[in-house]
Coordinates of C-alpha atoms and ligand atoms in Angstrom, one line a residue:
M1 CA 14.3 -105.3 108.7
P2 CA 11.9 -106.6 111.4
N3 CA 12.2 -110.2 112.5
S4 CA 10.0 -112.8 110.8
Y5 CA 8.1 -115.4 112.8
P6 CA 6.8 -118.3 110.8
N7 CA 4.1 -120.8 111.8
Y8 CA 5.1 -124.1 113.3
I9 CA 3.5 -127.2 111.8
N10 CA 4.6 -130.8 112.3
G11 CA 7.9 -129.8 113.8
E12 CA 8.9 -127.4 111.0
W13 CA 8.9 -123.7 110.7
H14 CA 6.9 -122.7 107.6
A15 CA 7.9 -119.8 105.4
P16 CA 4.6 -117.9 105.0
A17 CA 3.1 -116.6 101.7
S18 CA 2.1 -113.5 103.5
T19 CA 2.6 -111.8 106.9
F20 CA 1.1 -109.3 109.2
E21 CA 2.8 -106.7 111.5
N22 CA 2.9 -106.8 115.2
R23 CA 3.4 -103.2 116.4
N24 CA 4.3 -101.7 119.8
P25 CA 1.1 -100.0 121.1
A26 CA 3.3 -97.6 123.2
N27 CA 5.3 -96.6 120.1
T28 CA 3.5 -97.4 116.9
D29 CA 6.7 -96.6 114.9
E30 CA 8.2 -99.8 116.2
I31 CA 7.4 -103.1 114.4
I32 CA 8.0 -106.0 116.8
G33 CA 7.9 -108.5 114.1
L34 CA 6.2 -109.9 111.0
F35 CA 4.1 -112.9 111.7
A36 CA 2.8 -115.6 109.3
Q37 CA -0.7 -115.0 108.1
G38 CA -2.0 -118.5 108.6
T39 CA -4.5 -120.0 106.2
A40 CA -7.2 -122.6 106.4
Q41 CA -4.8 -125.0 104.8
D42 CA -2.3 -124.4 107.6
V43 CA -4.9 -125.2 110.2
G44 CA -5.8 -128.4 108.3
D45 CA -2.2 -129.4 108.1
A46 CA -1.6 -128.7 111.8
A47 CA -4.7 -130.8 112.7
D48 CA -3.5 -133.7 110.6
A49 CA 0.0 -133.4 112.1
A50 CA -1.4 -133.3 115.6
H51 CA -3.6 -136.3 114.8
E52 CA -0.7 -138.3 113.6
A53 CA 1.5 -137.4 116.6
F54 CA -1.2 -138.2 119.1
P55 CA -0.8 -142.0 119.6
G56 CA 3.0 -141.7 120.2
W57 CA 2.7 -138.8 122.6
A58 CA -0.2 -140.4 124.5
A59 CA 1.7 -143.6 124.8
M60 CA 4.8 -141.8 126.3
T61 CA 4.7 -142.1 130.1
A62 CA 3.3 -139.0 131.9
P63 CA 6.5 -138.5 133.9
A64 CA 8.5 -138.5 130.6
R65 CA 6.2 -135.9 129.2
G66 CA 6.7 -134.0 132.4
N67 CA 10.5 -134.0 131.9
L68 CA 10.0 -132.3 128.6
L69 CA 7.8 -129.7 130.2
Y70 CA 10.5 -129.0 132.8
K71 CA 12.9 -128.4 129.9
V72 CA 10.4 -125.9 128.4
A73 CA 10.2 -124.1 131.7
D74 CA 14.0 -124.0 132.0
L75 CA 14.4 -122.6 128.4
L76 CA 11.9 -119.9 129.2
D77 CA 13.6 -119.1 132.5
R78 CA 17.0 -118.6 130.7
R79 CA 15.3 -115.9 128.6
F80 CA 13.3 -114.4 131.5
D81 CA 14.5 -110.8 131.0
Q82 CA 14.2 -110.9 127.2
L83 CA 10.6 -112.3 127.4
G84 CA 9.5 -109.6 129.8
E85 CA 10.8 -106.9 127.6
E86 CA 9.3 -108.4 124.5
M87 CA 5.9 -108.6 126.3
T88 CA 6.0 -104.9 127.3
R89 CA 6.9 -104.0 123.7
E90 CA 4.1 -106.0 122.1
E91 CA 1.3 -105.8 124.7
G92 CA 2.2 -102.5 126.5
K93 CA 1.9 -103.6 130.1
T94 CA 4.7 -102.3 132.4
L95 CA 7.9 -104.2 132.7
P96 CA 7.3 -105.4 136.3
E97 CA 3.9 -106.6 135.3
A98 CA 5.3 -108.3 132.2
K99 CA 8.0 -110.1 134.1
G100 CA 5.5 -111.2 136.7
E101 CA 3.5 -112.8 134.0
V102 CA 6.6 -114.5 132.5
R103 CA 7.4 -115.9 135.9
R104 CA 3.8 -117.2 136.2
A105 CA 4.1 -118.9 132.8
I106 CA 7.3 -120.6 133.8
N107 CA 5.8 -121.7 137.1
I108 CA 2.7 -123.1 135.2
F109 CA 5.0 -125.3 133.1
R110 CA 6.7 -126.6 136.2
Y111 CA 3.5 -127.2 138.0
F112 CA 2.0 -129.2 135.2
A113 CA 5.3 -131.0 134.6
G114 CA 5.0 -132.2 138.2
E115 CA 1.4 -133.3 137.5
G116 CA 3.0 -135.9 135.1
S117 CA 4.2 -137.8 138.2
R118 CA 0.9 -137.6 140.0
M119 CA -1.9 -137.7 137.4
P120 CA -4.4 -138.6 140.0
G121 CA -6.8 -141.5 139.3
M122 CA -9.3 -143.2 141.5
V123 CA -9.3 -146.5 143.4
V124 CA -12.5 -147.3 145.4
P125 CA -13.6 -150.5 147.2
S126 CA -16.0 -152.7 145.3
E127 CA -19.2 -154.2 146.8
R128 CA -18.3 -157.5 145.2
D129 CA -15.8 -160.0 146.4
R130 CA -12.4 -160.0 144.7
V131 CA -13.3 -157.2 142.3
H132 CA -10.8 -154.4 142.0
M133 CA -12.2 -151.1 140.8
F134 CA -10.3 -148.1 139.5
A135 CA -10.5 -145.2 137.1
L136 CA -7.6 -143.7 135.2
R137 CA -7.2 -140.6 133.0
K138 CA -6.7 -140.8 129.2
P139 CA -6.1 -137.9 126.9
V140 CA -8.9 -136.4 124.7
G141 CA -6.9 -136.2 121.4
V142 CA -6.2 -133.1 119.3
V143 CA -7.1 -129.9 121.1
G144 CA -7.4 -126.3 119.7
L145 CA -6.2 -123.5 121.9
V146 CA -7.3 -120.0 121.1
T147 CA -5.9 -117.2 123.2
P148 CA -6.4 -113.4 123.7
W149 CA -3.8 -110.6 123.7
N150 CA -4.0 -109.4 127.3
F151 CA -2.0 -112.2 129.0
P152 CA 0.0 -113.2 126.0
I153 CA 2.3 -115.7 127.7
A154 CA 0.3 -116.9 130.8
I155 CA -2.8 -117.9 129.0
P156 CA -1.1 -119.9 126.2
A157 CA 0.9 -121.5 129.1
W158 CA -2.1 -122.4 131.2
K159 CA -3.8 -124.0 128.2
L160 CA -0.8 -125.8 126.6
A161 CA 0.9 -127.2 129.7
P162 CA -2.1 -129.1 131.0
A163 CA -3.1 -130.2 127.5
L164 CA 0.4 -131.7 126.9
I165 CA 0.9 -133.4 130.3
C166 CA -2.4 -135.2 129.9
G167 CA -1.1 -136.6 126.5
N168 CA -3.0 -134.4 124.1
T169 CA -1.6 -132.8 121.0
A170 CA -2.3 -129.2 120.2
I171 CA -2.9 -126.4 117.7
L172 CA -2.2 -123.0 119.3
K173 CA -3.8 -119.9 117.7
P174 CA -2.5 -116.8 119.4
A175 CA -4.1 -113.3 119.4
S176 CA -3.0 -111.3 116.4
A177 CA -2.2 -108.3 118.6
S178 CA 0.4 -110.1 120.7
P179 CA 1.6 -113.4 119.1
L180 CA 5.3 -113.2 120.0
C181 CA 5.0 -114.4 123.6
A182 CA 3.1 -117.5 122.5
W183 CA 5.6 -118.0 119.6
R184 CA 8.4 -118.0 122.2
I185 CA 6.6 -120.9 124.1
V186 CA 6.4 -122.9 120.9
E187 CA 10.1 -122.2 120.2
A188 CA 10.9 -123.5 123.6
C189 CA 8.8 -126.6 123.0
H190 CA 10.8 -127.2 119.8
Q191 CA 14.1 -126.7 121.5
A192 CA 13.1 -128.9 124.4
G193 CA 12.7 -131.8 121.9
I194 CA 8.9 -132.2 122.1
P195 CA 8.2 -134.6 119.2
K196 CA 7.0 -133.2 115.9
G197 CA 3.3 -132.7 115.5
V198 CA 2.6 -132.5 119.2
V199 CA 2.6 -128.7 119.3
N200 CA 1.5 -126.7 116.3
F201 CA 1.3 -122.9 116.0
V202 CA -0.8 -121.1 113.5
A203 CA -1.1 -117.3 113.7
G204 CA -3.4 -115.1 111.6
S205 CA -6.9 -113.7 111.4
G206 CA -9.2 -115.2 114.1
G207 CA -12.2 -115.3 111.8
A208 CA -10.7 -117.3 109.0
L209 CA -8.6 -119.6 111.2
G210 CA -11.5 -120.1 113.7
R211 CA -13.7 -121.4 111.0
A212 CA -11.0 -123.7 109.7
L213 CA -10.4 -125.0 113.2
M214 CA -14.1 -125.8 113.7
E215 CA -14.0 -127.7 110.4
A216 CA -10.8 -129.7 111.2
Q217 CA -12.0 -133.3 111.5
P218 CA -9.3 -134.5 113.9
L219 CA -10.2 -131.8 116.5
K220 CA -11.7 -133.2 119.7
A221 CA -11.8 -130.2 122.0
I222 CA -11.4 -126.4 122.0
S223 CA -10.3 -124.1 124.8
F224 CA -11.0 -120.4 124.2
T225 CA -10.3 -117.3 126.1
G226 CA -11.6 -114.0 124.7
S227 CA -14.7 -112.0 124.0
C228 CA -18.3 -113.3 124.5
A229 CA -19.2 -112.7 120.9
V230 CA -16.5 -115.1 119.6
G231 CA -17.0 -117.6 122.5
N232 CA -20.7 -117.8 121.8
W233 CA -20.1 -118.4 118.1
L234 CA -17.5 -121.2 118.9
H235 CA -20.0 -122.8 121.3
A236 CA -22.7 -123.0 118.6
E237 CA -20.2 -124.5 116.1
A238 CA -18.8 -126.9 118.7
S239 CA -22.2 -128.1 119.6
R240 CA -22.9 -129.1 116.0
R241 CA -19.9 -131.4 116.2
R242 CA -20.2 -132.3 119.9
L243 CA -16.7 -131.0 120.5
R244 CA -15.6 -130.7 124.1
I245 CA -15.4 -126.9 124.8
Q246 CA -14.2 -124.6 127.5
L247 CA -14.9 -120.8 127.3
E248 CA -13.4 -118.0 129.4
M249 CA -14.9 -114.6 128.4
G250 CA -15.7 -111.1 129.6
G251 CA -16.5 -109.6 133.0
K252 CA -17.9 -106.5 134.7
N253 CA -16.2 -107.2 138.0
P254 CA -17.3 -105.4 141.2
T255 CA -15.3 -104.3 144.2
I256 CA -17.5 -103.7 147.2
V257 CA -16.1 -101.2 149.7
L258 CA -17.7 -101.3 153.1
A259 CA -17.4 -98.5 155.7
D260 CA -15.4 -100.7 158.1
C261 CA -12.6 -101.4 155.6
D262 CA -9.0 -100.4 155.9
F263 CA -9.5 -97.2 154.1
Q264 CA -6.1 -96.6 152.5
A265 CA -5.6 -100.2 151.6
A266 CA -9.1 -100.2 149.9
V267 CA -8.2 -97.2 147.9
E268 CA -5.0 -98.9 146.7
N269 CA -6.8 -102.1 145.9
V270 CA -9.5 -100.4 143.8
V271 CA -6.9 -98.3 141.9
N272 CA -4.8 -101.4 141.3
G273 CA -7.8 -103.5 140.2
A274 CA -9.2 -100.8 138.0
F275 CA -6.2 -99.3 136.3
F276 CA -3.1 -101.6 136.4
S277 CA -2.5 -103.3 133.0
T278 CA -4.6 -100.4 131.7
G279 CA -7.7 -102.1 132.9
Q280 CA -7.2 -104.8 130.3
K281 CA -7.5 -107.7 132.6
C282 CA -10.6 -109.9 132.5
T283 CA -10.6 -109.8 136.3
A284 CA -10.1 -106.0 136.5
T285 CA -12.4 -103.9 138.7
S286 CA -14.8 -101.9 136.5
R287 CA -17.3 -101.1 139.2
A288 CA -16.5 -99.9 142.7
I289 CA -19.6 -100.2 144.9
V290 CA -19.1 -98.0 148.0
E291 CA -21.1 -97.9 151.2
D292 CA -22.9 -94.6 151.6
A293 CA -21.3 -93.8 155.0
I294 CA -17.8 -93.4 153.4
Y295 CA -18.8 -92.7 149.8
D296 CA -17.8 -89.1 149.4
R297 CA -14.6 -89.4 151.3
F298 CA -13.7 -92.6 149.4
V299 CA -14.4 -91.2 146.0
A300 CA -12.3 -88.1 146.7
A301 CA -9.4 -90.3 147.9
L302 CA -9.7 -92.5 144.8
A303 CA -9.6 -89.6 142.4
E304 CA -6.6 -88.0 144.2
R305 CA -4.7 -91.3 144.1
T306 CA -5.6 -91.9 140.4
R307 CA -4.4 -88.5 139.4
K308 CA -0.9 -89.5 140.6
L309 CA -0.7 -92.5 138.3
K310 CA 2.0 -92.1 135.5
V311 CA 0.8 -93.3 132.1
G312 CA 3.4 -94.0 129.4
N313 CA 5.8 -96.5 127.8
G314 CA 5.9 -99.5 130.2
L315 CA 9.6 -99.9 129.6
E316 CA 10.4 -96.6 131.4
P317 CA 10.9 -96.9 135.1
G318 CA 8.2 -95.3 137.3
I319 CA 5.4 -95.8 134.8
D320 CA 2.2 -97.3 136.3
I321 CA 0.0 -97.7 133.3
G322 CA 0.8 -98.5 129.6
P323 CA -1.3 -97.9 126.5
A324 CA -4.5 -99.5 125.1
I325 CA -3.5 -102.5 123.0
D326 CA -4.5 -101.0 119.6
A327 CA -6.5 -98.3 117.8
A328 CA -9.7 -100.3 118.1
Q329 CA -9.5 -100.7 121.9
L330 CA -8.5 -97.0 122.2
E331 CA -11.7 -96.1 120.2
T332 CA -13.8 -98.4 122.5
D333 CA -12.4 -96.8 125.6
L334 CA -13.1 -93.3 124.3
R335 CA -16.6 -94.3 123.1
Y336 CA -17.5 -95.6 126.5
I337 CA -16.1 -92.4 128.1
E338 CA -18.5 -90.4 126.0
I339 CA -21.4 -92.7 127.0
G340 CA -20.3 -92.2 130.6
R341 CA -20.4 -88.4 130.2
K342 CA -23.9 -88.6 128.9
E343 CA -25.1 -90.9 131.6
A344 CA -23.2 -89.8 134.7
G345 CA -21.8 -86.3 133.9
E346 CA -18.1 -85.2 133.8
P347 CA -15.6 -87.8 135.1
L348 CA -13.9 -87.0 138.4
T349 CA -10.6 -87.5 136.7
G350 CA -9.4 -88.5 133.2
G351 CA -11.9 -88.8 130.4
F352 CA -9.6 -88.2 127.4
R353 CA -6.8 -89.5 125.2
L354 CA -3.4 -88.4 126.3
T355 CA -1.4 -86.5 123.8
G356 CA 1.9 -84.7 123.5
G357 CA 5.5 -86.0 123.8
V358 CA 5.7 -89.8 124.1
H359 CA 1.9 -90.0 124.3
D360 CA 1.7 -89.0 120.6
K361 CA 3.4 -92.3 119.6
G362 CA 0.9 -94.6 121.3
Y363 CA -2.7 -95.3 122.3
F364 CA -2.8 -93.7 125.8
V365 CA -5.9 -92.9 127.8
A366 CA -6.0 -91.0 131.1
P367 CA -7.4 -93.3 133.8
T368 CA -11.0 -92.3 134.2
I369 CA -13.4 -92.3 137.1
F370 CA -17.1 -91.7 136.9
A371 CA -18.9 -91.1 140.2
N372 CA -22.7 -91.3 140.8
V373 CA -23.2 -94.1 138.4
T374 CA -26.4 -96.1 138.8
E375 CA -26.7 -99.8 138.2
N376 CA -28.7 -99.7 135.0
M377 CA -26.3 -97.3 133.1
T378 CA -24.4 -98.7 130.2
I379 CA -21.1 -98.1 131.9
A380 CA -22.3 -100.1 134.9
Q381 CA -23.4 -103.1 132.7
E382 CA -21.1 -103.5 129.7
E383 CA -17.5 -104.6 129.6
I384 CA -15.2 -101.8 128.5
F385 CA -11.8 -103.5 129.0
G386 CA -10.0 -100.2 129.5
P387 CA -9.0 -97.8 132.3
V388 CA -12.5 -96.6 133.1
L389 CA -14.0 -97.1 136.6
A390 CA -17.7 -96.6 137.5
V391 CA -18.4 -95.8 141.1
L392 CA -21.8 -96.7 142.5
R393 CA -23.3 -95.9 145.9
A394 CA -24.8 -98.6 148.1
R395 CA -27.0 -98.1 151.2
D396 CA -25.4 -101.0 153.1
F397 CA -23.9 -104.4 152.6
D398 CA -27.2 -106.0 151.3
D399 CA -27.7 -103.3 148.8
A400 CA -24.0 -103.6 147.7
M401 CA -24.4 -107.4 147.2
R402 CA -27.6 -106.8 145.1
I403 CA -25.8 -104.3 142.9
A404 CA -22.7 -106.4 142.6
N405 CA -24.8 -109.4 141.2
A406 CA -27.0 -107.3 138.9
V407 CA -25.0 -107.9 135.8
P408 CA -24.9 -110.8 133.3
F409 CA -21.3 -111.5 134.0
G410 CA -19.7 -113.4 136.9
L411 CA -16.0 -113.6 136.5
S412 CA -14.3 -112.0 139.6
A413 CA -15.5 -110.0 142.6
S414 CA -13.8 -108.3 145.5
I415 CA -14.8 -107.0 148.9
Q416 CA -13.0 -104.6 151.2
T417 CA -14.0 -105.0 154.9
S418 CA -12.8 -106.0 158.3
N419 CA -16.0 -107.8 159.2
V420 CA -15.4 -111.5 159.1
S421 CA -19.2 -112.4 159.1
R422 CA -19.7 -110.1 156.1
V423 CA -16.8 -111.8 154.3
F424 CA -18.5 -115.2 154.7
D425 CA -21.9 -113.8 153.6
Y426 CA -20.1 -112.4 150.5
V427 CA -18.4 -115.7 149.8
Q428 CA -21.8 -117.4 149.8
R429 CA -23.7 -114.8 147.8
A430 CA -21.3 -113.3 145.3
E431 CA -22.2 -114.5 141.8
A432 CA -18.6 -114.9 140.5
G433 CA -16.1 -117.7 140.0
L434 CA -13.1 -115.9 141.6
L435 CA -13.4 -114.0 144.8
T436 CA -10.9 -111.8 146.6
V437 CA -11.1 -110.2 150.1
N438 CA -9.0 -107.2 150.9
L439 CA -7.1 -107.6 147.7
P440 CA -7.6 -106.2 144.2
S441 CA -10.2 -108.1 142.1
A442 CA -7.4 -109.1 139.7
G443 CA -4.2 -111.1 140.5
V444 CA -4.7 -114.8 140.5
E445 CA -2.3 -117.7 141.0
Y446 CA -2.2 -121.0 139.0
Q447 CA -2.7 -123.6 141.7
L448 CA -6.5 -123.3 142.1
P449 CA -9.3 -123.5 139.6
F450 CA -9.7 -120.4 137.5
G451 CA -12.9 -119.3 135.7
G452 CA -16.2 -117.5 136.1
T453 CA -19.9 -118.2 136.2
K454 CA -23.0 -116.8 134.4
D455 CA -22.2 -115.3 130.9
S456 CA -18.4 -115.1 131.7
S457 CA -17.6 -118.8 131.3
F458 CA -18.7 -122.1 130.1
G459 CA -17.3 -125.6 130.7
P460 CA -14.7 -127.0 133.1
K461 CA -12.4 -124.6 134.9
E462 CA -8.8 -123.9 133.9
Q463 CA -5.6 -124.1 136.0
G464 CA -4.8 -126.1 139.1
Q465 CA -6.0 -129.7 139.4
A466 CA -9.3 -128.6 137.7
A467 CA -7.4 -128.2 134.4
L468 CA -7.0 -132.0 134.2
E469 CA -10.8 -132.4 133.9
F470 CA -11.0 -130.6 130.6
Y471 CA -7.9 -132.2 129.1
S472 CA -8.5 -135.8 130.1
D473 CA -11.3 -138.4 130.0
W474 CA -12.0 -141.1 132.6
K475 CA -11.6 -144.8 131.8
T476 CA -13.2 -146.9 134.5
V477 CA -12.1 -150.5 135.1
Y478 CA -13.8 -153.4 137.0
L479 CA -11.3 -156.3 137.5
K480 CA -12.2 -159.7 138.9
Y481 CA -9.2 -161.6 140.4
Ligands
NAP1 P1 -11.4 -111.8 120.9 O1 -11.5 -110.8 119.9 O2 -12.5 -112.7 121.2 O3 -10.1 -112.7 120.5 C1 -9.7 -113.8 121.3 C2 -9.0 -114.8 120.3 O4 -10.0 -115.3 119.4 C3 -7.9 -114.2 119.4 O5 -6.9 -115.1 119.2 C4 -8.7 -113.9 118.1 O6 -7.9 -113.9 117.0 C5 -9.6 -115.2 118.1 N1 -10.8 -115.1 117.3 C6 -11.4 -114.0 116.7 N2 -12.5 -114.4 116.0 C7 -12.5 -115.7 116.0 C8 -13.4 -116.7 115.5 N3 -14.4 -116.4 114.8 N4 -13.1 -118.0 115.8 C9 -12.0 -118.4 116.6 N5 -11.2 -117.5 117.1 C10 -11.4 -116.2 116.8 O7 -10.9 -111.3 122.4 P2 -9.7 -110.3 122.7 O8 -10.1 -108.9 122.2 O9 -8.4 -110.9 122.2 O10 -9.7 -110.3 124.3 C11 -10.4 -109.5 125.1 C12 -11.6 -110.3 125.7 O11 -11.1 -111.5 126.3 C13 -12.3 -109.5 126.8 O12 -13.7 -109.7 126.7 C14 -11.8 -110.2 128.1 O13 -12.6 -110.1 129.2 C15 -11.6 -111.6 127.6 N6 -10.7 -112.3 128.5 C16 -11.2 -113.2 129.3 C17 -10.4 -113.9 130.2 C18 -10.9 -115.0 131.1 O14 -10.2 -115.8 131.6 N7 -12.2 -115.0 131.4 C19 -9.0 -113.7 130.2 C20 -8.5 -112.7 129.3 C21 -9.4 -112.1 128.5 P3 -7.5 -112.4 116.4 O15 -6.6 -111.8 117.4 O16 -6.7 -112.8 115.2 O17 -8.8 -111.6 116.2

């Protein structure tokens, strides 16, 4: 019998009326667990519980809240190996990638626990005699946190930890394709002794629960990571109620490769950015824009390196790439590959679903490279969110910059070059929120602001000190003494 994972509302685990299955995308015979199918009533109850818990939690000193977050981090750390394996089984990414993500989630809890002792305010000199002026942070209230399946522990951590340290209470709605990692965080919050009602967890269908969340009267803010379609709908609903909102959505991230780059490192960085985690990172490289002078040689090296990647069950040693998350994403990958064939001809490598042996049990796609893509093609414009790379030719740096910016998205961007002046030009001109230089376009840390621009994002940034801006409000005080 698979394990059952109930919802968590007002400090209690709720036996569900119905459940849904969480299956391993690398081996669909394996059921990871049965999760509660949350209802609108559950969301309403969670919002009421969070509302009731809010005054007590907000009144606790921030360092005391920080001590509880340190305990959450310690509890997660004790289960480090287990959490990594569970993530590989539910999301499909390789075990080293999964463990790296678990480590990041633990570090995020420790980072924001420390924020409890800092919680920076402002003190400035007044123009008036004997007036003391300062501003301090206060929590926003009940916040809704809606997370995607591709970073199933890091994203819930980077929303929940700053929300809690600022004194907010929360309702966490995880992605249905990978709810176990988020459930483990909530379990750790329970075990750490975070008071009842402060953290609530409601799993289930995004459509139904999303509507209930937007109608929950105690809700004051919503932080969402996922697709543009859902984000835009949430934005419209939130505007009606004047809810504070933060959206992190899709991307079509470029890596510019200039002729003066470290050639071999650039090949590795593009392969890593495009294909690791099966291309299912919001910051993944989906367009390589290569300077004409090295285009043919670079494309050949890229294809040769990509053919060596091993695709399979991420629990096995030596595997580079796991499966697509589910049948729908597999279908999306294959549909875009067919579009790519019509637009740019046969791919240089890949271009099909992998079958036979272990591949028959999961949703595996061969990493795919289309060369000779031009900027207006569908595969150069739309997010695929799979292991499909479009390679475009640029005359020179200026042409590469123009192509890089010619999409509606603006999440991450990368450049491979040894020319420092070009680097600074790129930093000024790239229309993206996250820039890398001589690194893959994906692979961020938690200590600096995270988020995009253009259609990729809306609202204050996540992570680092910037996270405090979304999860707190300023109270300004003028004091005559
Ligand atoms: P998604 O379909 O938009 O789902 C994201 C979350 O929203 C899930 O928890 C989903 O629940 C929920 N949801 C669905 N419909 C909803 C509604 N009407 N109201 C409220 N919530 C609703 O996205 P995804 O497929 O999980 O994730 C892939 C997308 O996320 C890609 O576009 C990727 O670029 C983006 N992403 C962006 C970032 C970033 O930081 N910019 C990071 C990671 C991923 P169910 O699972 O139950 O449907």
